[in-house]
């Protein structure tokens, strides 16, 4: 143990010259990248050890899923979310975005409608379109700084051609952890209107508020589980999205059959490194995850207090994820201004919300402080008409 505890999230790790998508975007420029959702921390030491062991073995032949993998997924869901699944319900995927694209093809025909609420993680909007399905976007509502569903508006949007609701829970980008009551009401609507639900729960391991709890939608009731496909991955919590391992969970065998049929011969099997990393993370990574959540919580608090005092910005409370959602509509061309000031943020327009910004705060605190100072400086120059 060091003074910082067992894990040191303050240690800066140089990601330049590693072909990092996040850092390459601003190659050669003094811009702190805070756009795409990966963390500037090394993954859990237990994951690195497992990967090193596998790398040193030296033979990288065709690999079946390790026998312990789906039982480890099931044990983690029961421990962390109180959700009992049968390991048979798991369908492995090489990425969660792959899963979003597969479900659009598996559960809706060409020309059918797929419903989602905006703002939303951009692949929710592109996946239906890639498959020639129609994407129906219903806005979430903001009230007193908190985002919620407008169920009446959602229901009015449903037509006889609507097949599927794409749900993000916890929610990227607003950071909401939907309560059991909110999820039950949403599921009630979907069951009544015979919509399948695809619930992307990739951020379920990143709940920051001690008072909030992630409820897997399908865990609420067997009748909801019958109509739900849950998409998950360890890659967001444990920061190995480049290793390509995610999974769907469906208790309904017909939904699993349709998923597998749509994937057959097209979606590649999951790589060995992703499966071993996932196994190690779920089996042995809990202590690292809890330390990470403490660190992210303090970063989140710093973002909210610092940017909350900046004129022209409204920052929403991030209950889960390491992504802050910011209303910057009072600052014209905010993304460009902040980029010129040396911080690269994600443009809310990509999420269906022009004028908003998403800031990734999963980095060492010293870097975060520098980025927040740059943002505050640029915002105050803009409020003075600069
Ligand atoms: C809601 C959500 N789904 C999926 C993904 C990406 O998943 P993958 O890298 O497994 O495709 C992200 C990444 O940020 C996300 O926020």
CSV table of C-alpha atoms in Angstrom, one decimal, residues 53-351:
chain,number,residue,atom,x,y,z
A,53,UNK,CA,0.2,-14.6,-18.7
A,54,UNK,CA,-1.7,-15.2,-22.0
A,55,UNK,CA,0.8,-13.1,-24.1
A,56,UNK,CA,3.8,-15.0,-22.7
A,57,UNK,CA,2.1,-18.3,-23.6
A,58,UNK,CA,2.9,-17.4,-27.1
A,59,UNK,CA,0.3,-19.5,-29.0
A,60,UNK,CA,-2.6,-17.4,-30.2
A,61,UNK,CA,-4.7,-20.1,-31.9
A,62,UNK,CA,-8.4,-20.3,-32.2
A,63,UNK,CA,-9.9,-19.9,-28.8
A,64,UNK,CA,-13.3,-20.9,-27.4
A,65,UNK,CA,-14.8,-18.9,-24.5
A,66,UNK,CA,-13.0,-19.9,-21.3
A,67,UNK,CA,-15.4,-22.2,-19.3
A,68,UNK,CA,-15.4,-19.8,-16.4
A,69,UNK,CA,-16.4,-16.8,-18.4
A,70,UNK,CA,-20.2,-16.9,-18.5
A,71,UNK,CA,-20.3,-18.2,-14.8
A,72,UNK,CA,-18.1,-15.2,-13.8
A,73,UNK,CA,-20.5,-12.8,-15.6
A,74,UNK,CA,-23.5,-14.4,-13.8
A,75,UNK,CA,-21.7,-14.3,-10.4
A,76,UNK,CA,-20.9,-10.6,-10.9
A,77,UNK,CA,-24.4,-9.7,-11.9
A,78,UNK,CA,-25.8,-11.5,-8.9
A,79,UNK,CA,-23.3,-9.9,-6.5
A,80,UNK,CA,-23.5,-6.3,-7.9
A,81,UNK,CA,-27.0,-6.0,-9.1
A,82,UNK,CA,-28.9,-8.8,-7.4
A,83,UNK,CA,-29.8,-10.2,-10.9
A,84,UNK,CA,-29.8,-14.0,-11.2
A,85,UNK,CA,-29.1,-15.2,-14.7
A,86,UNK,CA,-28.5,-18.5,-16.3
A,87,UNK,CA,-25.0,-18.5,-18.0
A,88,UNK,CA,-26.8,-20.0,-21.0
A,89,UNK,CA,-28.6,-16.7,-21.6
A,90,UNK,CA,-25.3,-15.0,-22.5
A,91,UNK,CA,-24.4,-14.4,-26.2
A,92,UNK,CA,-20.9,-13.0,-26.6
A,93,UNK,CA,-20.3,-10.1,-29.0
A,94,UNK,CA,-17.1,-8.4,-30.2
A,95,UNK,CA,-18.4,-5.0,-29.1
A,96,UNK,CA,-21.5,-3.4,-27.7
A,97,UNK,CA,-22.0,-1.1,-30.8
A,98,UNK,CA,-21.9,-4.3,-32.8
A,99,UNK,CA,-24.8,-5.5,-30.6
A,100,UNK,CA,-26.8,-2.3,-31.2
A,101,UNK,CA,-26.4,-2.8,-34.9
A,102,UNK,CA,-27.3,-6.5,-34.7
A,103,UNK,CA,-30.5,-6.0,-32.7
A,104,UNK,CA,-31.8,-3.4,-35.2
A,105,UNK,CA,-31.5,-6.1,-37.9
A,106,UNK,CA,-32.7,-9.0,-35.7
A,107,UNK,CA,-35.8,-7.5,-34.3
A,108,UNK,CA,-37.1,-5.0,-36.9
A,109,UNK,CA,-37.6,-5.4,-40.6
A,110,UNK,CA,-36.6,-2.8,-43.3
A,111,UNK,CA,-38.8,0.2,-42.9
A,112,UNK,CA,-39.8,-0.6,-39.4
A,113,UNK,CA,-39.4,1.9,-36.6
A,114,UNK,CA,-37.0,1.9,-33.7
A,115,UNK,CA,-37.6,4.3,-30.8
A,116,UNK,CA,-35.0,6.1,-28.7
A,117,UNK,CA,-34.8,9.2,-26.6
A,118,UNK,CA,-32.4,12.1,-27.1
A,119,UNK,CA,-29.9,13.2,-26.1
A,120,UNK,CA,-28.2,9.8,-26.7
A,121,UNK,CA,-24.9,8.1,-27.4
A,122,UNK,CA,-24.6,8.6,-31.2
A,123,UNK,CA,-24.6,4.9,-32.3
A,124,UNK,CA,-28.2,4.6,-31.0
A,125,UNK,CA,-29.1,7.1,-33.8
A,126,UNK,CA,-26.9,5.6,-36.5
A,127,UNK,CA,-27.6,1.8,-35.9
A,128,UNK,CA,-31.2,1.9,-37.2
A,129,UNK,CA,-30.1,4.0,-40.2
A,130,UNK,CA,-27.3,1.6,-41.1
A,131,UNK,CA,-30.0,-1.1,-41.3
A,132,UNK,CA,-32.5,1.0,-43.3
A,133,UNK,CA,-34.8,1.1,-40.2
A,134,UNK,CA,-36.5,4.3,-39.2
A,135,UNK,CA,-35.1,5.9,-36.0
A,136,UNK,CA,-37.8,7.7,-34.0
A,137,UNK,CA,-36.3,10.2,-31.5
A,138,UNK,CA,-38.3,11.4,-28.6
A,139,UNK,CA,-36.6,14.1,-26.4
A,140,UNK,CA,-36.0,13.5,-22.7
A,141,UNK,CA,-37.2,16.4,-20.6
A,142,UNK,CA,-35.0,18.5,-18.3
A,143,UNK,CA,-36.7,19.8,-15.1
A,144,UNK,CA,-34.7,21.6,-12.4
A,145,UNK,CA,-31.4,20.3,-13.7
A,146,UNK,CA,-32.6,16.7,-13.8
A,147,UNK,CA,-33.4,14.6,-16.9
A,148,UNK,CA,-36.5,12.4,-17.1
A,149,UNK,CA,-38.6,10.5,-19.5
A,150,UNK,CA,-41.8,12.0,-21.1
A,151,UNK,CA,-43.8,8.8,-21.2
A,152,UNK,CA,-46.8,10.4,-22.8
A,153,UNK,CA,-44.8,11.8,-25.6
A,154,UNK,CA,-43.0,8.5,-26.0
A,155,UNK,CA,-46.3,6.6,-26.3
A,156,UNK,CA,-47.7,9.1,-28.8
A,157,UNK,CA,-44.6,8.4,-31.0
A,158,UNK,CA,-45.4,4.6,-31.2
A,159,UNK,CA,-47.1,3.5,-34.4
A,160,UNK,CA,-48.0,0.0,-35.7
A,161,UNK,CA,-44.6,-0.1,-37.3
A,162,UNK,CA,-42.6,0.5,-34.1
A,163,UNK,CA,-40.8,-2.7,-33.0
A,164,UNK,CA,-38.1,-1.7,-30.5
A,165,UNK,CA,-37.0,0.7,-27.8
A,166,UNK,CA,-33.3,1.3,-27.5
A,167,UNK,CA,-32.7,2.2,-23.9
A,168,UNK,CA,-29.4,3.4,-22.3
A,169,UNK,CA,-29.3,2.7,-18.6
A,170,UNK,CA,-27.4,4.3,-16.8
A,171,UNK,CA,-27.7,7.0,-19.4
A,172,UNK,CA,-25.0,8.4,-21.6
A,173,UNK,CA,-24.8,11.4,-21.9
A,174,UNK,CA,-27.0,12.8,-19.0
A,175,UNK,CA,-25.4,10.6,-16.3
A,176,UNK,CA,-28.8,9.6,-15.0
A,177,UNK,CA,-29.3,6.3,-13.1
A,178,UNK,CA,-32.9,5.5,-13.9
A,179,UNK,CA,-34.8,4.5,-10.7
A,180,UNK,CA,-36.7,1.3,-10.3
A,181,UNK,CA,-39.9,3.3,-10.6
A,182,UNK,CA,-38.8,5.0,-13.9
A,183,UNK,CA,-37.7,1.7,-15.4
A,184,UNK,CA,-40.9,-0.1,-14.4
A,185,UNK,CA,-43.1,2.7,-16.0
A,186,UNK,CA,-41.0,2.5,-19.2
A,187,UNK,CA,-41.3,-1.3,-19.3
A,188,UNK,CA,-45.0,-1.2,-18.6
A,189,UNK,CA,-45.5,1.0,-21.7
A,190,UNK,CA,-43.3,-1.2,-23.8
A,191,UNK,CA,-45.1,-4.4,-22.8
A,192,UNK,CA,-48.5,-2.8,-23.4
A,193,UNK,CA,-47.5,-1.6,-26.8
A,194,UNK,CA,-45.7,-4.9,-27.6
A,195,UNK,CA,-42.2,-3.3,-28.1
A,196,UNK,CA,-39.1,-5.2,-27.5
A,197,UNK,CA,-36.5,-3.4,-25.3
A,198,UNK,CA,-32.8,-3.4,-25.9
A,199,UNK,CA,-31.2,-2.1,-22.8
A,200,UNK,CA,-27.6,-0.9,-23.1
A,201,UNK,CA,-26.2,-1.2,-19.6
A,202,UNK,CA,-22.5,-0.8,-20.3
A,203,UNK,CA,-22.2,1.9,-17.7
A,204,UNK,CA,-23.9,-0.2,-14.9
A,205,UNK,CA,-20.6,-0.7,-13.1
A,206,UNK,CA,-20.0,3.0,-12.9
A,207,UNK,CA,-22.6,4.3,-10.5
A,208,UNK,CA,-21.0,7.1,-8.5
A,209,UNK,CA,-23.8,8.2,-6.2
A,210,UNK,CA,-24.0,6.0,-3.1
A,211,UNK,CA,-27.8,6.6,-2.9
A,212,UNK,CA,-28.3,5.3,-6.5
A,213,UNK,CA,-28.4,1.8,-7.6
A,214,UNK,CA,-28.3,0.3,-11.1
A,215,UNK,CA,-31.3,-1.9,-11.7
A,216,UNK,CA,-30.8,-4.2,-14.8
A,217,UNK,CA,-34.1,-3.7,-16.6
A,218,UNK,CA,-34.6,-7.4,-17.1
A,219,UNK,CA,-34.2,-8.1,-13.4
A,220,UNK,CA,-37.4,-6.2,-12.5
A,221,UNK,CA,-39.8,-9.0,-13.5
A,222,UNK,CA,-39.8,-12.2,-15.7
A,223,UNK,CA,-42.4,-10.7,-18.0
A,224,UNK,CA,-40.1,-7.7,-18.7
A,225,UNK,CA,-37.1,-10.1,-19.1
A,226,UNK,CA,-39.1,-12.0,-21.8
A,227,UNK,CA,-39.2,-8.9,-24.0
A,228,UNK,CA,-35.7,-7.6,-23.2
A,229,UNK,CA,-32.2,-8.0,-24.6
A,230,UNK,CA,-29.6,-6.6,-22.2
A,231,UNK,CA,-26.2,-5.4,-23.7
A,232,UNK,CA,-23.2,-5.2,-21.3
A,233,UNK,CA,-19.5,-5.3,-21.3
A,234,UNK,CA,-16.7,-5.1,-18.7
A,235,UNK,CA,-14.7,-2.9,-21.1
A,236,UNK,CA,-16.1,0.5,-19.9
A,237,UNK,CA,-15.7,-0.1,-16.2
A,238,UNK,CA,-12.3,-1.7,-16.5
A,239,UNK,CA,-11.1,0.4,-19.5
A,240,UNK,CA,-10.2,-2.1,-22.1
A,241,UNK,CA,-12.6,-1.2,-25.0
A,242,UNK,CA,-9.9,-1.9,-27.6
A,243,UNK,CA,-9.9,-5.6,-26.6
A,244,UNK,CA,-13.4,-6.1,-28.1
A,245,UNK,CA,-15.5,-8.1,-25.8
A,246,UNK,CA,-19.2,-7.5,-24.9
A,247,UNK,CA,-22.2,-9.6,-24.5
A,248,UNK,CA,-26.0,-9.8,-24.8
A,249,UNK,CA,-28.2,-11.4,-22.2
A,250,UNK,CA,-31.6,-12.7,-23.1
A,251,UNK,CA,-33.7,-15.1,-21.0
A,252,UNK,CA,-36.1,-15.6,-24.0
A,253,UNK,CA,-34.6,-18.4,-26.2
A,254,UNK,CA,-36.4,-17.1,-29.3
A,255,UNK,CA,-34.6,-13.7,-28.9
A,256,UNK,CA,-31.2,-15.4,-28.5
A,257,UNK,CA,-32.0,-17.5,-31.6
A,258,UNK,CA,-32.8,-14.4,-33.7
A,259,UNK,CA,-29.7,-12.7,-32.4
A,260,UNK,CA,-27.4,-15.6,-33.3
A,261,UNK,CA,-29.1,-16.1,-36.7
A,262,UNK,CA,-28.5,-12.4,-37.6
A,263,UNK,CA,-24.9,-12.7,-36.5
A,264,UNK,CA,-24.1,-16.0,-38.2
A,265,UNK,CA,-21.2,-15.9,-40.6
A,266,UNK,CA,-20.9,-12.1,-40.3
A,267,UNK,CA,-20.1,-11.1,-36.8
A,268,UNK,CA,-16.7,-12.4,-35.9
A,269,UNK,CA,-16.1,-14.4,-32.8
A,270,UNK,CA,-14.7,-12.6,-29.8
A,271,UNK,CA,-10.9,-12.4,-29.5
A,272,UNK,CA,-9.1,-14.3,-26.8
A,273,UNK,CA,-7.6,-11.3,-25.1
A,274,UNK,CA,-11.0,-9.6,-24.6
A,275,UNK,CA,-12.4,-12.8,-23.1
A,276,UNK,CA,-9.5,-13.3,-20.7
A,277,UNK,CA,-9.6,-9.7,-19.7
A,278,UNK,CA,-13.3,-9.8,-19.0
A,279,UNK,CA,-12.9,-13.0,-17.0
A,280,UNK,CA,-10.1,-11.5,-14.8
A,281,UNK,CA,-12.0,-8.2,-14.3
A,282,UNK,CA,-15.2,-9.9,-13.1
A,283,UNK,CA,-13.4,-12.6,-11.1
A,284,UNK,CA,-10.8,-10.5,-9.4
A,285,UNK,CA,-11.3,-6.8,-10.2
A,286,UNK,CA,-13.7,-5.6,-7.5
A,287,UNK,CA,-11.2,-3.8,-5.2
A,288,UNK,CA,-9.8,-1.9,-8.2
A,289,UNK,CA,-13.3,-1.0,-9.4
A,290,UNK,CA,-14.3,0.4,-5.9
A,291,UNK,CA,-11.1,2.5,-5.8
A,292,UNK,CA,-11.8,3.8,-9.3
A,293,UNK,CA,-15.3,4.8,-8.3
A,294,UNK,CA,-13.9,6.8,-5.4
A,295,UNK,CA,-11.5,8.6,-7.6
A,296,UNK,CA,-14.1,9.3,-10.3
A,297,UNK,CA,-16.5,10.6,-7.7
A,298,UNK,CA,-14.0,13.2,-6.5
A,299,UNK,CA,-13.3,14.1,-10.1
A,300,UNK,CA,-17.0,14.5,-10.8
A,301,UNK,CA,-17.3,16.7,-7.7
A,302,UNK,CA,-14.5,18.9,-8.9
A,303,UNK,CA,-16.1,19.3,-12.4
A,304,UNK,CA,-19.5,20.2,-10.9
A,305,UNK,CA,-18.1,22.7,-8.4
A,306,UNK,CA,-15.7,24.3,-10.9
A,307,UNK,CA,-17.9,24.5,-13.9
A,308,UNK,CA,-21.0,25.2,-11.8
A,309,UNK,CA,-19.5,28.6,-11.0
A,310,UNK,CA,-18.7,29.4,-14.7
A,311,UNK,CA,-21.0,31.9,-16.3
A,312,UNK,CA,-22.7,30.5,-19.4
A,313,UNK,CA,-22.4,26.9,-18.4
A,314,UNK,CA,-24.9,24.6,-16.7
A,315,UNK,CA,-23.5,21.3,-15.6
A,316,UNK,CA,-25.8,18.4,-14.8
A,317,UNK,CA,-25.2,16.1,-11.9
A,318,UNK,CA,-23.5,12.9,-13.1
A,319,UNK,CA,-25.0,10.0,-11.0
A,320,UNK,CA,-23.1,7.4,-13.1
A,321,UNK,CA,-20.5,7.3,-15.9
A,322,UNK,CA,-17.4,9.4,-16.1
A,323,UNK,CA,-19.1,11.8,-18.5
A,324,UNK,CA,-20.4,15.3,-17.6
A,325,UNK,CA,-23.2,16.7,-19.6
A,326,UNK,CA,-23.1,20.4,-20.0
A,327,UNK,CA,-25.5,23.0,-21.3
A,328,UNK,CA,-23.4,25.5,-23.1
A,329,UNK,CA,-26.1,27.1,-25.3
A,330,UNK,CA,-25.3,30.5,-23.8
A,331,UNK,CA,-21.8,30.4,-25.3
A,332,UNK,CA,-21.8,30.6,-29.1
A,333,UNK,CA,-19.7,27.9,-30.8
A,334,UNK,CA,-18.6,26.5,-27.5
A,335,UNK,CA,-16.8,23.4,-28.8
A,336,UNK,CA,-14.6,25.4,-31.0
A,337,UNK,CA,-13.9,28.0,-28.4
A,338,UNK,CA,-12.9,25.4,-25.8
A,339,UNK,CA,-10.8,23.6,-28.4
A,340,UNK,CA,-9.0,26.8,-29.1
A,341,UNK,CA,-8.4,27.2,-25.4
A,342,UNK,CA,-6.9,23.7,-25.3
A,343,UNK,CA,-9.7,21.3,-24.3
A,344,UNK,CA,-11.3,18.8,-26.8
A,345,UNK,CA,-14.9,18.1,-25.9
A,346,UNK,CA,-17.7,16.1,-27.6
A,347,UNK,CA,-20.2,18.2,-29.4
A,348,UNK,CA,-23.8,17.6,-28.1
A,349,UNK,CA,-25.1,17.9,-31.7
A,350,UNK,CA,-23.8,14.3,-32.3
A,351,UNK,CA,-26.1,13.2,-29.4
